[in-house]
Short mmCIF file of C-alpha atoms in Angstrom, two decimals:
data_model
loop_
_atom_site.label_atom_id
_atom_site.label_comp_id
_atom_site.label_asym_id
_atom_site.label_seq_id
_atom_site.Cartn_x
_atom_site.Cartn_y
_atom_site.Cartn_z
CA MET A 219 112.97 119.74 86.77
CA LYS A 220 109.28 119.14 86.19
CA LYS A 221 109.61 115.56 87.45
CA ILE A 222 111.44 116.75 90.57
CA GLY A 223 108.67 119.30 91.20
CA ILE A 224 106.00 116.59 90.98
CA LEU A 225 107.94 114.41 93.42
CA LEU A 226 108.25 117.30 95.86
CA VAL A 227 104.49 117.94 95.67
CA LEU A 228 103.75 114.26 96.30
CA ALA A 229 106.16 114.21 99.24
CA ALA A 230 104.56 117.32 100.71
CA THR A 231 101.08 115.81 100.29
CA ALA A 232 102.16 112.59 101.98
CA ALA A 233 103.76 114.54 104.82
CA GLY A 234 100.59 116.57 105.26
CA ALA A 235 98.45 113.42 105.37
CA GLN A 236 100.78 111.82 107.92
CA SER A 237 100.65 115.00 110.02
CA GLU A 238 96.85 114.85 109.98
CA ILE A 239 96.93 111.19 111.03
CA ASN A 240 99.35 111.90 113.89
CA ARG A 241 97.23 114.82 115.05
CA SER A 242 94.04 112.73 115.05
CA LEU A 243 95.74 110.18 117.30
CA THR A 244 97.59 112.50 119.68
CA ASP A 245 94.59 114.83 120.18
CA PHE A 246 92.56 111.93 121.59
CA ALA A 247 91.07 112.63 125.02
CA ALA A 248 90.03 109.58 127.03
CA PRO A 249 86.39 109.73 128.20
CA GLN A 250 85.71 110.28 131.86
CA GLY A 251 85.87 107.04 133.83
CA THR A 252 88.53 105.47 131.58
CA VAL A 253 92.29 105.11 131.30
CA ALA A 254 93.35 105.03 127.65
CA THR A 255 95.41 101.95 126.76
CA SER A 256 95.84 99.92 123.59
CA ALA A 257 93.50 97.33 125.12
CA ASN A 258 90.41 99.53 125.39
CA PHE A 259 91.30 102.22 122.82
CA PRO A 260 93.29 100.47 120.06
CA ILE A 261 94.30 102.43 116.98
CA GLN A 262 91.75 101.87 114.24
CA ARG A 263 93.24 101.96 110.75
CA VAL A 264 90.36 101.95 108.28
CA LEU A 265 90.41 99.81 105.13
CA MET A 266 88.77 101.92 102.40
CA PRO A 267 86.31 100.36 99.89
CA THR A 268 87.44 99.93 96.28
CA TYR A 269 85.35 100.15 93.11
CA ALA A 270 84.78 96.39 93.25
CA ASP A 271 83.72 96.58 96.90
CA VAL A 272 81.09 99.22 96.13
CA TYR A 273 79.69 97.76 92.91
CA CYS A 274 79.82 94.07 93.86
CA ALA A 275 78.55 94.22 97.43
CA GLY A 276 74.93 93.15 96.90
CA PHE A 277 71.94 94.34 98.93
CA ILE A 278 68.67 93.38 100.57
CA ASN A 279 65.48 94.98 99.24
CA ARG A 280 62.20 95.08 101.13
CA GLN A 281 60.19 94.17 98.01
CA THR A 282 61.10 91.73 95.26
CA LEU A 283 62.34 93.70 92.23
CA PRO A 284 60.64 93.31 88.81
CA ASP A 285 62.34 90.61 86.74
CA ALA A 286 60.67 91.00 83.32
CA ASN A 287 64.05 92.07 81.88
CA PHE A 288 66.57 89.25 82.17
CA VAL A 289 69.54 87.51 80.58
CA GLU A 290 68.31 85.12 77.89
CA GLY A 291 71.62 83.64 76.79
CA GLY A 292 74.85 84.51 75.03
CA LEU A 293 76.81 84.26 71.83
CA GLN A 294 77.82 80.64 72.50
CA THR A 295 74.49 79.42 73.93
CA PRO A 296 73.94 76.61 74.89
CA GLN A 297 77.59 75.54 75.16
CA THR A 298 78.38 78.52 77.41
CA THR A 299 76.25 79.43 80.44
CA LYS A 300 78.68 81.68 82.32
CA PHE A 301 79.48 85.12 80.91
CA VAL A 302 82.22 87.52 82.00
CA ARG A 303 83.78 90.79 80.88
CA GLY A 304 83.99 91.09 77.09
CA ASP A 305 81.36 88.42 76.40
CA VAL A 306 78.25 89.10 74.31
CA ILE A 307 74.89 88.28 75.91
CA TYR A 308 71.21 88.54 74.95
CA LEU A 309 68.63 90.40 77.03
CA LYS A 310 64.92 89.57 77.06
CA GLY A 311 62.35 92.26 77.87
CA SER A 312 61.49 95.78 76.76
CA GLY A 313 62.77 99.34 76.98
CA TYR A 314 66.31 98.69 75.80
CA THR A 315 68.06 101.45 73.82
CA PRO A 316 71.48 101.36 72.14
CA GLY A 317 74.22 102.52 74.50
CA ALA A 318 72.12 102.10 77.66
CA GLU A 319 73.85 100.44 80.62
CA TYR A 320 72.20 97.82 82.81
CA GLU A 321 73.18 96.25 86.08
CA ILE A 322 72.80 92.50 86.28
CA ILE A 323 71.51 91.27 89.63
CA ARG A 324 70.48 87.90 91.00
CA ALA A 325 67.79 87.11 93.58
CA LEU A 326 69.31 84.73 96.13
CA ARG A 327 68.12 81.85 98.28
CA ASP A 328 70.00 80.18 101.10
CA ILE A 329 70.16 76.47 100.24
CA ASN A 330 71.60 75.72 103.69
CA GLU A 331 68.59 77.00 105.67
CA TYR A 332 70.50 76.72 108.95
CA GLU A 333 69.89 79.63 111.32
CA MET A 334 73.15 81.41 112.15
CA PHE A 335 71.46 82.94 115.19
CA PRO A 336 68.08 82.34 116.85
CA GLY A 337 65.31 84.05 114.90
CA GLN A 338 67.36 84.67 111.72
CA LYS A 339 64.72 83.23 109.36
CA LYS A 340 62.01 85.42 110.84
CA LEU A 341 64.28 88.50 110.70
CA MET A 342 65.26 87.76 107.09
CA LYS A 343 61.61 87.44 106.07
CA ALA A 344 60.83 90.80 107.67
CA THR A 345 63.91 92.49 106.15
CA GLY A 346 63.43 91.50 102.51
CA GLN A 347 64.92 89.70 99.52
CA PRO A 348 68.73 89.42 99.23
CA TYR A 349 70.30 90.20 95.85
CA GLU A 350 73.77 89.65 94.41
CA GLU A 351 75.22 92.34 92.13
CA VAL A 352 76.69 90.27 89.31
CA GLY A 353 77.93 92.79 86.76
CA ARG A 354 77.26 95.60 84.30
CA VAL A 355 76.44 95.42 80.57
CA ARG A 356 75.96 97.89 77.73
CA VAL A 357 73.34 97.44 75.00
CA ILE A 358 74.93 97.43 71.52
CA ASP A 359 72.07 96.19 69.26
CA THR A 360 68.26 96.31 69.58
CA ARG A 361 67.16 95.12 66.13
CA SER A 362 66.08 91.62 67.21
CA LYS A 363 63.52 90.41 69.72
CA ALA A 364 66.39 89.99 72.16
CA ALA A 365 68.69 92.97 72.76
CA VAL A 366 72.41 92.33 72.31
CA ALA A 367 74.70 93.59 75.06
CA GLU A 368 78.39 93.42 75.93
CA VAL A 369 79.57 92.65 79.46
CA GLU A 370 81.58 95.68 80.62
CA TYR A 371 82.25 94.56 84.18
CA SER A 372 81.63 91.31 86.05
CA CYS A 373 81.77 90.61 89.76
CA ASP A 374 80.85 86.95 89.21
CA PRO A 375 79.94 85.08 86.02
CA ILE A 376 76.55 86.18 84.66
CA ASN A 377 73.99 83.39 84.22
CA PRO A 378 70.90 83.05 82.01
CA GLY A 379 67.91 84.09 84.13
CA ASP A 380 69.72 86.88 85.98
CA THR A 381 67.72 90.13 86.16
CA ALA A 382 68.66 93.33 84.28
CA ILE A 383 67.87 96.72 85.86
CA PRO A 384 68.97 100.22 84.77
CA PHE A 385 72.51 100.98 85.94
CA ALA A 386 73.06 103.87 88.36
CA GLU A 387 76.38 105.37 89.46
CA LYS A 388 77.22 104.94 93.15
CA PRO A 389 79.07 107.36 95.44
CA MET A 390 82.48 106.35 96.73
CA VAL A 391 83.52 106.65 100.38
CA ALA A 392 86.00 109.39 101.34
CA PHE A 393 89.30 108.54 103.06
CA HIS A 394 89.20 108.29 106.84
CA ALA A 395 92.30 108.87 108.97
CA PRO A 396 93.12 106.41 111.79
CA LEU A 397 91.60 107.09 115.19
CA ARG A 398 91.18 105.46 118.57
CA PHE A 399 88.52 102.73 118.67
CA ASP A 400 86.42 102.80 121.86
CA ARG A 401 86.05 99.08 122.50
CA PHE A 402 83.69 99.35 125.49
CA LEU A 403 81.59 102.38 124.55
CA PRO A 404 78.18 102.13 126.28
CA THR A 405 75.12 102.25 124.08
CA GLY A 406 73.86 105.70 123.19
CA SER A 407 73.24 105.83 119.44
CA LYS A 408 69.73 106.69 118.29
CA VAL A 409 70.21 104.65 115.09
CA SER A 410 70.73 100.95 115.69
CA GLY A 411 69.87 97.65 114.06
CA ARG A 412 71.14 94.15 113.54
CA ILE A 413 73.31 92.33 111.02
CA VAL A 414 70.82 90.15 109.15
CA MET A 415 73.34 88.21 107.06
CA GLY A 416 76.74 88.36 105.44
CA LYS A 417 77.54 88.33 101.73
CA ASP A 418 77.46 84.79 100.32
CA PHE A 419 75.52 83.82 103.47
CA ASP A 420 78.73 83.87 105.53
CA SER A 421 78.16 83.93 109.28
CA GLU A 422 81.63 84.86 110.60
CA LEU A 423 83.20 87.82 108.83
CA GLY A 424 86.34 89.92 108.94
CA THR A 425 87.92 93.04 107.49
CA GLY A 426 86.92 93.67 103.86
CA GLN A 427 83.81 91.49 103.92
CA LYS A 428 80.27 92.77 103.29
CA ILE A 429 77.27 92.62 105.59
CA TYR A 430 73.62 93.67 105.42
CA PHE A 431 71.68 95.23 108.28
CA ASN A 432 68.09 96.26 108.85
CA VAL A 433 68.25 100.07 109.04
CA GLY A 434 68.38 102.27 105.96
CA ALA A 435 67.63 105.62 104.37
CA ASN A 436 64.30 105.91 106.20
CA GLN A 437 66.32 106.08 109.44
CA GLY A 438 68.70 108.68 107.98
CA VAL A 439 71.46 106.21 107.06
CA LYS A 440 73.58 107.28 104.07
CA VAL A 441 76.66 106.13 102.18
CA GLY A 442 79.80 106.99 104.16
CA ASP A 443 78.20 106.58 107.59
CA TYR A 444 80.16 104.48 110.08
CA PHE A 445 78.55 101.86 112.30
CA ARG A 446 80.15 99.79 115.02
CA ALA A 447 79.33 96.10 115.39
CA VAL A 448 78.58 95.27 119.03
CA ARG A 449 77.96 92.06 120.94
CA ASN A 450 76.74 91.17 124.42
CA TYR A 451 77.90 88.00 126.14
CA ASP A 452 74.26 86.85 126.11
CA ALA A 453 74.88 85.96 122.45
CA ASP A 454 77.49 83.39 123.54
CA LEU A 455 75.23 82.10 126.31
CA ASN A 456 72.40 81.52 123.81
CA ASP A 457 74.60 79.90 121.17
CA PRO A 458 74.36 76.07 121.22
CA VAL A 459 78.13 75.69 120.71
CA ASP A 460 79.67 78.71 122.46
CA SER A 461 77.46 78.16 125.52
CA LEU A 462 79.29 74.90 126.21
CA SER A 463 82.27 76.91 127.45
CA PHE A 464 80.05 78.48 130.13
CA ARG A 465 79.27 74.97 131.41
CA ALA A 466 82.95 74.01 131.60
CA ALA A 467 84.99 74.35 134.80
CA ILE A 468 86.31 77.90 135.19
CA SER A 469 88.06 77.75 138.56
CA GLU A 470 91.33 76.50 139.94
CA ASP A 471 91.19 73.34 142.03
CA THR A 472 92.69 75.24 144.96
CA GLN A 473 89.93 77.90 144.98
CA MET A 474 87.82 77.54 148.11
CA LYS A 475 84.84 79.30 146.49
CA GLN A 476 83.97 77.81 143.11
CA PRO A 477 82.28 80.38 140.81
CA SER A 478 79.70 79.55 138.12
CA PHE A 479 78.22 81.29 135.05
CA ASP A 480 74.43 81.63 135.14
CA PRO A 481 74.11 78.12 136.60
CA GLY A 482 71.18 75.77 136.12
CA LEU A 483 69.42 74.13 139.04
CA TRP A 484 72.17 71.54 139.65
CA GLU A 485 75.17 73.52 138.35
CA ARG A 486 75.75 76.15 141.00
CA GLY A 487 79.04 76.04 142.87
CA ASN A 488 79.69 77.24 146.39
CA GLY A 489 81.14 80.53 145.18
CA PRO A 490 79.89 83.67 143.41
CA VAL A 491 77.36 83.50 140.57
CA ILE A 492 78.51 85.41 137.50
CA HIS A 493 75.70 86.80 135.33
CA VAL A 494 76.82 87.36 131.76
CA ARG A 495 74.25 90.15 131.35
CA ASP A 496 76.37 92.20 133.77
CA LEU A 497 79.55 91.89 131.68
CA PRO A 498 80.47 94.94 129.56
CA ARG A 499 79.17 95.01 126.01
CA ARG A 500 82.06 94.95 123.56
CA ALA A 501 82.52 96.47 120.12
CA VAL A 502 83.94 93.91 117.71
CA GLY A 503 84.38 95.96 114.54
CA GLU A 504 83.73 99.06 112.46
CA ILE A 505 81.54 99.12 109.34
CA VAL A 506 81.21 101.77 106.64
CA VAL A 507 77.96 102.03 104.68
CA ILE A 508 78.50 101.56 100.93
CA GLY A 509 74.87 101.26 99.83
CA THR A 510 71.36 101.87 101.12
CA THR A 511 67.72 101.10 100.38
CA PRO A 512 64.86 102.76 102.31
CA THR A 513 64.89 100.01 104.97
CA THR A 514 68.31 98.32 104.71
CA ALA A 515 72.00 99.12 104.32
CA THR A 516 74.98 97.32 102.85
CA GLY A 517 78.19 97.75 104.79
CA MET A 518 81.83 96.79 104.50
CA ILE A 519 83.83 95.82 107.57
CA VAL A 520 86.77 98.23 107.61
CA PHE A 521 88.26 97.29 110.99
CA ALA A 522 87.75 94.22 113.17
CA MET A 523 89.00 93.33 116.64
CA GLU A 524 87.56 89.82 116.27
CA ASP A 525 85.13 87.97 114.01
CA VAL A 526 81.96 89.89 113.24
CA HIS A 527 78.91 87.61 113.37
CA ALA A 528 75.56 87.55 111.64
CA GLY A 529 73.18 88.57 114.41
CA ASP A 530 75.52 91.15 115.99
CA GLY A 531 74.03 94.55 116.74
CA VAL A 532 75.06 97.67 114.83
CA GLU A 533 75.00 101.28 116.04
CA LEU A 534 75.76 104.53 114.26
CA ASP A 535 79.25 105.45 115.51
CA ASP A 536 78.91 109.12 116.46
CA GLN A 537 82.61 109.35 117.39
CA THR A 538 83.82 108.09 114.01
CA GLN A 539 81.08 110.00 112.24
CA SER A 540 82.17 113.35 113.67
CA GLN A 541 85.81 112.73 112.70
CA SER A 542 84.93 111.77 109.12
CA GLN A 543 83.23 115.09 108.31
#
């Protein structure tokens, strides 16, 4: 009987959650000047961050963090240089106490050095130093010059030279019911920035991937806030590869008036000139904040209509924000 009661409670909870989801979708009122269709208001089902997403996301910090405490080696040094969960490692530095937990981080450099968008290097320099969150360790012995620690959790293998900083618990993001995604919402948010880079220096990202942008706690950004990634067609026009499509023929041979996109001196046809700056700005995805510093935020893409790019703009999504309270 007890088992049946538990099943009934779970069924009732699931039914209540589904009812809330249905209500959030059916109560949608299309903004003035629009007709709601699945093309301009698709249903946004949010992918929620897991423990690994939150604790392995990485971050950008305005200043370089102190690195006097670092990983010196491990039990099998020098034969082993990669350490994962369950391994024993040695920590150099001071202030270690038995039982204390430390987060292992790694200052990163982009060995590619190719700009994913014009001005990325300058923006990165102004934003700060990117860090990878590699894992978490617990100190188990402090009797030697090097503290002994056990790896409790690893996002990636820990290397000698990685930095150790005191571990701090992070808040998790609350569940968000599906809602309608306004794909062509005009700008209006007071909090906006730009995606500086993607995790692992990726430039084209999708649902579940992590990004870093240049607004943070100083601008009121907090964990659980939702931002939308937005892109103007100017970004395609200024891209050395995507811009080639604007130079290609866009008309039918039988068209009397041949249109052209922002033509150069010798490229204009005899038809209308189409200026990409006049095309509607489009939202390409939704991002939830999973970590902040005073000047930056780490986000996870929870919904994407198309690839999200390094260099895309981000704006606090007031619509999603109000429905997540």
